[in-house]
Amino acid sequence: MKQNEHIAKLSSGYLFPEIAKRRRAFASAHPDARIISLGIGNTTEPLTPHICTAMAQYAQALGTKSGYSGYGDDSAGVMELRDKIAQVLYNGAVSAGEVYISDGAKCDVGRIQQLFGSGVTAVVQDPAYPVYVDGSVMTGAAGGARVDGSGYEGVVYMPCTAENQFFPSDLSVIPENALIYFCSPNNPTGAVASKAQLAALVAAARAKKSVIIFDAAYAAYIRDPSLPRSIFEIDGARECAIEINSFSKPIGFTGVRLGWTVVPKELTYEDGSSVARSWERLTNTIFNGASNIAQQGGLASLSAEGQKETRALTDYYLANARRIREALSQSNFSAAGVEVYGGDNAPYVWVRFPGRKSWDIFDRLLCECHVVCTPGAGFGPAGESYIRFSAFGHQEDVAEACGRLARFSV
């Protein structure tokens, strides 16, 4: 049996297992070191009371004849939850029938790539969440790894750096009939696109008959009311965009697993057939629906009490981000020309060390500060010289890590 030729094209291991490997090696060599992770974006705080109670009560009821539930009617999820998402999070800008519940945004990215197949070009922000690129390679939408390791053939990279305010300078590079992956608030840069920027992206997608896959997994962290939380706040987006989102980061469901995708009724293929109908067919075939227990937790999070808890939890992580920003803005960093971005409307702080290799900075911070970050090069060619700090951590651990960073000799 031969290996899938497209998976064989992947140039190296997935970013986060490589980070874990280096951390384990250091811990093995230095067993007394207390390592603090500001790396992978995994939430750390307990589930909030109202949400946890709703899931516990539902789980308890599963042990009774009257409370037991098996498969749902279809894979799209509990209609009450779909309706709540449409009303509470989108203010009615989408309908319940356009909301499809899933087991997480990352899983849906992979399914969306199956929806459009191998004959489509992937366009990504650079740097970008690795799944957009790696998943495209796996489905055959990319030709293969470049010899110099700077990226994959068949993927169009749109550099997003400090020089262009982390938004693509040239949208004309988008080809016809492409899938455009766009994340805002952005992972890893922490940048949030303005309405004007997203309007330009929508206009470019419509002109090129392309589809935007808009990742809004961190929308709950936006505090600036002028910044859009959804692509569907932009005129024309319903004809050219799919939005994915998740309960992972707003309410700590990274292990519970629950997300959703919005596929508007107006979105069609070039022959006029419905994308939503294909999405329903695909998910009904390969997905039996999200956990009933998880869906009850998601539903509880959309009540008035649940929304208060969500706000408090996201505020907690944003306070961590502010503390990290402050630590990285001290004289030892600023004197070395270190630049700090993000962390205000997103739980990530993006830091540039001019002229340095990001994996070198990663290794130094691990060895000298016993702090784990994420090297920017793992997110794409434009991520070189940057590292990402995650605000997902216990506040006392973040405070200690920041104290160590303040003593770091840049």
XYZ file of C-alpha atoms in Angstrom:
410
model
C 0.000 0.000 0.000
C 1.432 3.370 -1.016
C 1.360 6.488 1.123
C -0.943 9.317 0.093
C 1.390 11.250 -2.203
C 0.099 14.580 -0.963
C 0.813 13.842 2.703
C 4.316 12.804 1.662
C 4.877 16.351 0.386
C 4.764 17.835 3.870
C 8.245 19.133 4.508
C 8.498 18.524 8.258
C 6.562 17.711 11.403
C 3.661 19.845 12.545
C 4.826 22.941 14.437
C 3.448 22.271 17.908
C 4.679 18.679 18.321
C 8.162 19.988 17.445
C 7.869 22.551 20.234
C 6.783 19.814 22.636
C 9.728 17.670 21.558
C 12.249 20.418 22.321
C 10.572 21.159 25.638
C 10.742 17.487 26.667
C 14.416 17.282 25.724
C 15.237 20.340 27.824
C 13.178 19.086 30.769
C 14.947 15.735 30.615
C 18.339 17.413 30.728
C 17.277 19.899 33.428
C 14.801 18.076 35.699
C 14.834 20.827 38.331
C 13.852 23.587 35.910
C 10.322 24.951 36.269
C 9.244 25.496 32.682
C 6.418 27.941 32.025
C 4.622 27.735 28.696
C 3.564 30.867 26.860
C 3.559 28.860 23.656
C 0.667 26.751 22.387
C -2.711 28.471 22.549
C -4.326 25.981 24.936
C -6.663 27.445 27.538
C -5.837 26.839 31.190
C -8.658 28.142 33.393
C -11.526 25.953 34.682
C -14.857 25.893 32.885
C -17.137 28.570 34.292
C -19.943 27.535 36.697
C -23.039 28.180 34.572
C -21.620 26.405 31.536
C -20.191 23.505 33.535
C -23.476 22.990 35.409
C -25.463 22.816 32.176
C -23.220 20.075 30.798
C -23.178 18.150 34.074
C -26.961 18.157 34.324
C -27.328 17.006 30.732
C -24.757 14.256 31.237
C -26.569 13.073 34.367
C -29.864 12.980 32.467
C -28.311 10.682 29.860
C -28.508 7.967 32.512
C -32.306 8.065 32.413
C -34.803 6.855 29.807
C -36.386 10.271 29.501
C -33.083 12.140 29.274
C -31.118 9.864 26.971
C -30.210 11.143 23.501
C -28.335 9.463 20.662
C -27.584 10.761 17.182
C -29.200 14.044 16.280
C -31.561 14.358 13.342
C -28.627 15.439 11.169
C -25.011 16.504 11.557
C -25.788 20.227 11.631
C -26.452 20.328 15.353
C -29.191 21.205 17.816
C -31.448 23.816 16.229
C -31.786 25.769 19.472
C -28.008 26.226 19.556
C -27.858 27.175 15.878
C -30.564 29.782 16.456
C -28.815 31.186 19.545
C -25.538 31.570 17.632
C -27.345 33.402 14.829
C -29.122 35.759 17.218
C -26.595 36.343 20.011
C -23.319 36.319 18.085
C -24.458 37.575 14.678
C -27.427 39.760 15.684
C -29.533 38.057 13.031
C -27.084 38.776 10.176
C -27.149 35.018 9.453
C -29.997 32.551 9.878
C -30.027 29.451 12.066
C -30.200 27.310 8.925
C -26.870 28.727 7.771
C -25.094 27.758 11.012
C -23.565 24.257 11.141
C -22.324 22.967 14.499
C -19.062 21.019 14.531
C -16.408 19.540 16.794
C -14.113 22.531 16.292
C -12.902 25.110 13.788
C -9.729 23.180 12.977
C -11.768 20.125 11.954
C -14.000 22.258 9.779
C -11.012 23.743 7.952
C -10.112 20.232 6.842
C -13.663 19.463 5.748
C -13.892 22.718 3.788
C -10.759 21.753 1.878
C -12.474 18.502 0.889
C -15.447 20.546 -0.285
C -13.429 22.333 -2.976
C -10.918 19.602 -3.812
C -7.434 19.634 -5.291
C -8.057 21.878 -8.272
C -8.166 25.093 -6.263
C -5.294 27.394 -5.310
C -4.815 28.166 -1.618
C -4.115 31.804 -0.696
C -2.940 32.494 2.843
C -1.838 35.347 5.008
C 1.827 34.936 5.777
C 2.352 34.157 8.618
C -0.665 31.892 8.995
C -2.091 29.165 11.203
C -0.295 26.048 9.871
C -3.475 24.046 9.199
C -4.448 26.293 6.270
C -1.288 25.409 4.382
C -0.661 21.858 5.599
C -4.272 20.873 5.015
C -4.149 22.307 1.503
C -1.052 20.253 0.765
C -2.749 17.090 2.055
C -5.721 17.556 -0.270
C -3.466 18.132 -3.261
C -4.138 21.850 -3.558
C -0.396 22.576 -3.417
C 2.344 21.270 -5.661
C 4.957 20.500 -3.036
C 7.638 21.929 -0.794
C 10.062 24.474 -2.172
C 13.711 23.499 -2.171
C 14.716 26.461 -0.009
C 12.058 25.669 2.579
C 10.401 29.067 2.241
C 6.967 27.693 1.512
C 4.958 25.360 -0.694
C 4.586 25.516 -4.432
C 0.985 26.058 -5.391
C 0.238 28.196 -2.321
C 0.008 31.974 -2.741
C 1.526 33.737 0.269
C 0.411 37.284 1.115
C 3.016 38.741 3.505
C 1.530 40.413 6.574
C 4.253 42.161 8.536
C 4.756 45.292 10.581
C 5.605 47.190 7.387
C 2.071 46.742 5.992
C 0.241 46.777 9.344
C -0.220 43.012 9.070
C -2.653 43.262 6.158
C -1.715 42.221 2.590
C -0.318 45.132 0.576
C -1.223 43.633 -2.783
C -4.535 41.784 -3.090
C -4.087 41.559 -6.856
C -1.958 38.425 -6.311
C -5.164 36.507 -5.549
C -5.783 34.244 -8.575
C -9.109 33.273 -10.081
C -11.098 30.560 -8.285
C -8.971 30.461 -5.134
C -9.608 29.693 -1.485
C -8.463 32.676 0.572
C -7.710 31.857 4.214
C -8.025 34.900 6.433
C -7.942 34.992 10.238
C -9.003 38.015 12.306
C -8.137 38.506 15.123
C -5.097 36.896 13.653
C -3.228 33.889 14.881
C -0.263 34.425 15.253
C 0.131 38.205 14.867
C -2.752 39.352 17.098
C -3.723 41.918 14.438
C -7.406 42.694 13.782
C -8.532 43.790 10.328
C -10.588 46.960 10.035
C -13.885 47.175 8.160
C -12.149 48.999 5.319
C -9.522 46.283 5.035
C -12.105 43.496 5.014
C -14.165 45.425 2.451
C -11.104 45.456 0.187
C -10.634 41.716 0.722
C -14.285 40.997 -0.120
C -14.064 43.149 -3.251
C -10.935 41.297 -4.370
C -12.520 37.896 -3.749
C -15.641 38.777 -5.705
C -13.605 40.169 -8.595
C -11.569 36.944 -8.783
C -14.567 34.637 -8.207
C -12.793 33.277 -5.157
C -14.030 32.209 -1.723
C -12.832 33.591 1.609
C -12.521 31.108 4.467
C -12.788 33.545 7.372
C -11.474 32.239 10.696
C -13.079 34.232 13.529
C -12.056 31.922 16.370
C -10.792 34.853 18.482
C -13.637 37.306 17.803
C -14.720 37.268 21.469
C -11.447 39.011 22.378
C -12.173 42.149 20.360
C -12.751 45.102 22.683
C -12.572 47.943 20.150
C -16.195 48.436 18.990
C -15.053 49.810 15.620
C -13.441 46.493 14.655
C -15.572 43.825 12.904
C -16.116 40.480 14.609
C -17.505 38.768 11.520
C -16.874 38.894 7.789
C -20.633 39.161 7.388
C -20.508 42.723 8.708
C -19.102 43.556 5.262
C -21.413 44.164 2.297
C -21.080 41.465 -0.340
C -19.489 38.899 1.956
C -22.492 36.584 1.799
C -21.723 35.954 -1.881
C -18.055 35.063 -1.354
C -17.310 33.907 2.192
C -17.593 31.041 4.652
C -16.963 31.772 8.326
C -15.646 29.316 10.883
C -15.626 29.871 14.630
C -15.135 27.987 17.862
C -16.079 27.793 21.521
C -12.523 26.703 22.374
C -10.915 30.018 23.251
C -13.910 32.073 24.505
C -15.181 29.505 27.051
C -12.302 27.050 27.417
C -13.629 24.255 25.204
C -10.230 23.264 23.780
C -10.741 19.768 25.203
C -14.546 19.683 25.079
C -14.505 20.410 21.302
C -17.279 22.541 19.831
C -17.376 25.001 16.946
C -19.477 26.086 14.009
C -19.325 27.137 10.379
C -21.581 29.623 8.613
C -22.292 28.880 4.945
C -24.581 31.580 3.472
C -27.415 30.624 1.149
C -26.126 33.081 -1.463
C -22.773 31.314 -1.852
C -22.708 29.233 -5.030
C -20.272 27.403 -7.283
C -19.576 28.753 -10.762
C -22.432 26.633 -12.150
C -24.882 28.244 -9.727
C -25.299 25.211 -7.471
C -25.422 25.673 -3.699
C -22.238 25.393 -1.624
C -24.377 24.897 1.483
C -26.054 21.870 -0.072
C -22.659 20.305 -0.785
C -21.543 21.128 2.758
C -24.582 19.353 4.178
C -23.938 16.327 1.977
C -20.261 16.154 2.943
C -20.783 16.545 6.679
C -23.723 14.150 6.801
C -21.473 11.565 5.154
C -18.315 11.864 7.272
C -19.536 13.481 10.509
C -22.236 12.365 12.954
C -22.488 15.676 14.751
C -20.878 17.334 17.752
C -21.216 15.910 21.261
C -24.690 16.456 22.693
C -23.119 17.340 26.040
C -20.794 19.903 24.449
C -23.711 21.488 22.590
C -25.541 22.018 25.866
C -22.470 23.805 27.188
C -22.359 25.997 24.099
C -26.033 26.786 24.516
C -25.498 27.772 28.160
C -22.665 30.093 27.146
C -25.086 32.083 24.980
C -27.471 32.858 27.838
C -27.141 36.168 29.678
C -25.229 34.482 32.515
C -23.052 32.550 30.088
C -22.136 35.714 28.211
C -21.055 37.352 31.475
C -18.834 34.378 32.219
C -17.398 34.446 28.702
C -16.556 38.132 29.038
C -14.870 37.568 32.413
C -12.797 34.658 31.077
C -11.643 36.500 27.975
C -10.838 39.563 30.112
C -8.648 37.302 32.268
C -6.556 36.215 29.292
C -6.405 39.748 27.862
C -4.978 40.918 31.190
C -2.254 38.300 30.727
C -1.569 39.651 27.241
C -1.183 43.184 28.583
C 1.269 41.969 31.202
C 3.349 40.164 28.563
C 3.367 43.275 26.368
C 4.566 45.377 29.293
C 7.350 42.912 30.112
C 8.540 42.907 26.509
C 8.485 46.697 26.332
C 11.073 47.134 29.091
C 14.471 48.639 28.450
C 16.351 45.385 27.876
C 14.119 44.639 24.889
C 13.568 48.144 23.527
C 17.285 48.926 23.632
C 17.884 45.881 21.405
C 15.296 47.063 18.867
C 12.701 44.436 19.783
C 9.231 45.335 18.464
C 5.995 44.238 20.187
C 2.592 43.873 18.482
C -0.865 42.442 19.241
C -2.212 41.573 22.658
C -4.889 44.272 22.820
C -7.824 42.722 20.914
C -6.360 39.218 20.786
C -4.742 36.742 23.199
C -1.448 36.666 21.286
C 1.587 38.939 21.452
C 3.769 38.988 18.327
C 7.361 40.034 18.854
C 10.096 40.788 16.319
C 13.777 40.323 17.057
C 15.342 42.017 13.992
C 18.069 39.973 12.359
C 17.529 36.928 14.587
C 16.252 33.465 13.692
C 13.004 32.678 15.483
C 14.034 29.130 16.460
C 17.254 30.573 17.938
C 15.227 32.957 20.095
C 12.940 30.068 21.077
C 15.920 28.006 22.229
C 17.468 30.887 24.159
C 14.244 31.713 25.994
C 13.770 28.058 26.873
C 17.352 27.575 28.062
C 17.875 30.911 29.826
C 14.385 31.831 31.063
C 12.742 28.384 31.064
C 9.883 29.988 29.126
C 8.283 28.384 26.065
C 7.149 30.573 23.170
C 6.286 29.739 19.537
C 8.810 30.500 16.771
C 7.326 32.645 14.041
C 9.032 30.704 11.255
C 6.637 27.861 11.981
C 3.776 30.015 10.715
C 5.306 30.773 7.329
C 8.208 32.570 5.603
C 7.158 36.044 6.826
C 7.210 34.805 10.413
C 11.000 34.605 10.503
C 12.557 36.834 13.201
C 9.253 36.870 15.098
C 8.064 34.801 18.037
C 4.545 34.434 19.430
C 3.618 34.567 23.094
C 0.272 33.121 24.150
C -1.761 34.716 26.944
C -3.416 31.398 27.791
C -1.970 30.646 31.198
C -2.562 31.012 34.917
C -1.997 34.640 35.879
C 0.540 33.710 38.553
C 2.556 31.729 35.994
C 2.400 34.570 33.480
C 3.593 36.989 36.170
C 6.567 34.762 36.980
C 7.421 34.295 33.307
C 7.312 38.052 32.779
C 9.683 38.533 35.685
C 12.144 36.164 34.038
C 11.784 37.914 30.689
C 12.569 41.238 32.364
C 15.993 39.837 33.264
C 16.649 38.335 29.807
C 19.819 39.564 28.102
C 18.606 40.211 24.562
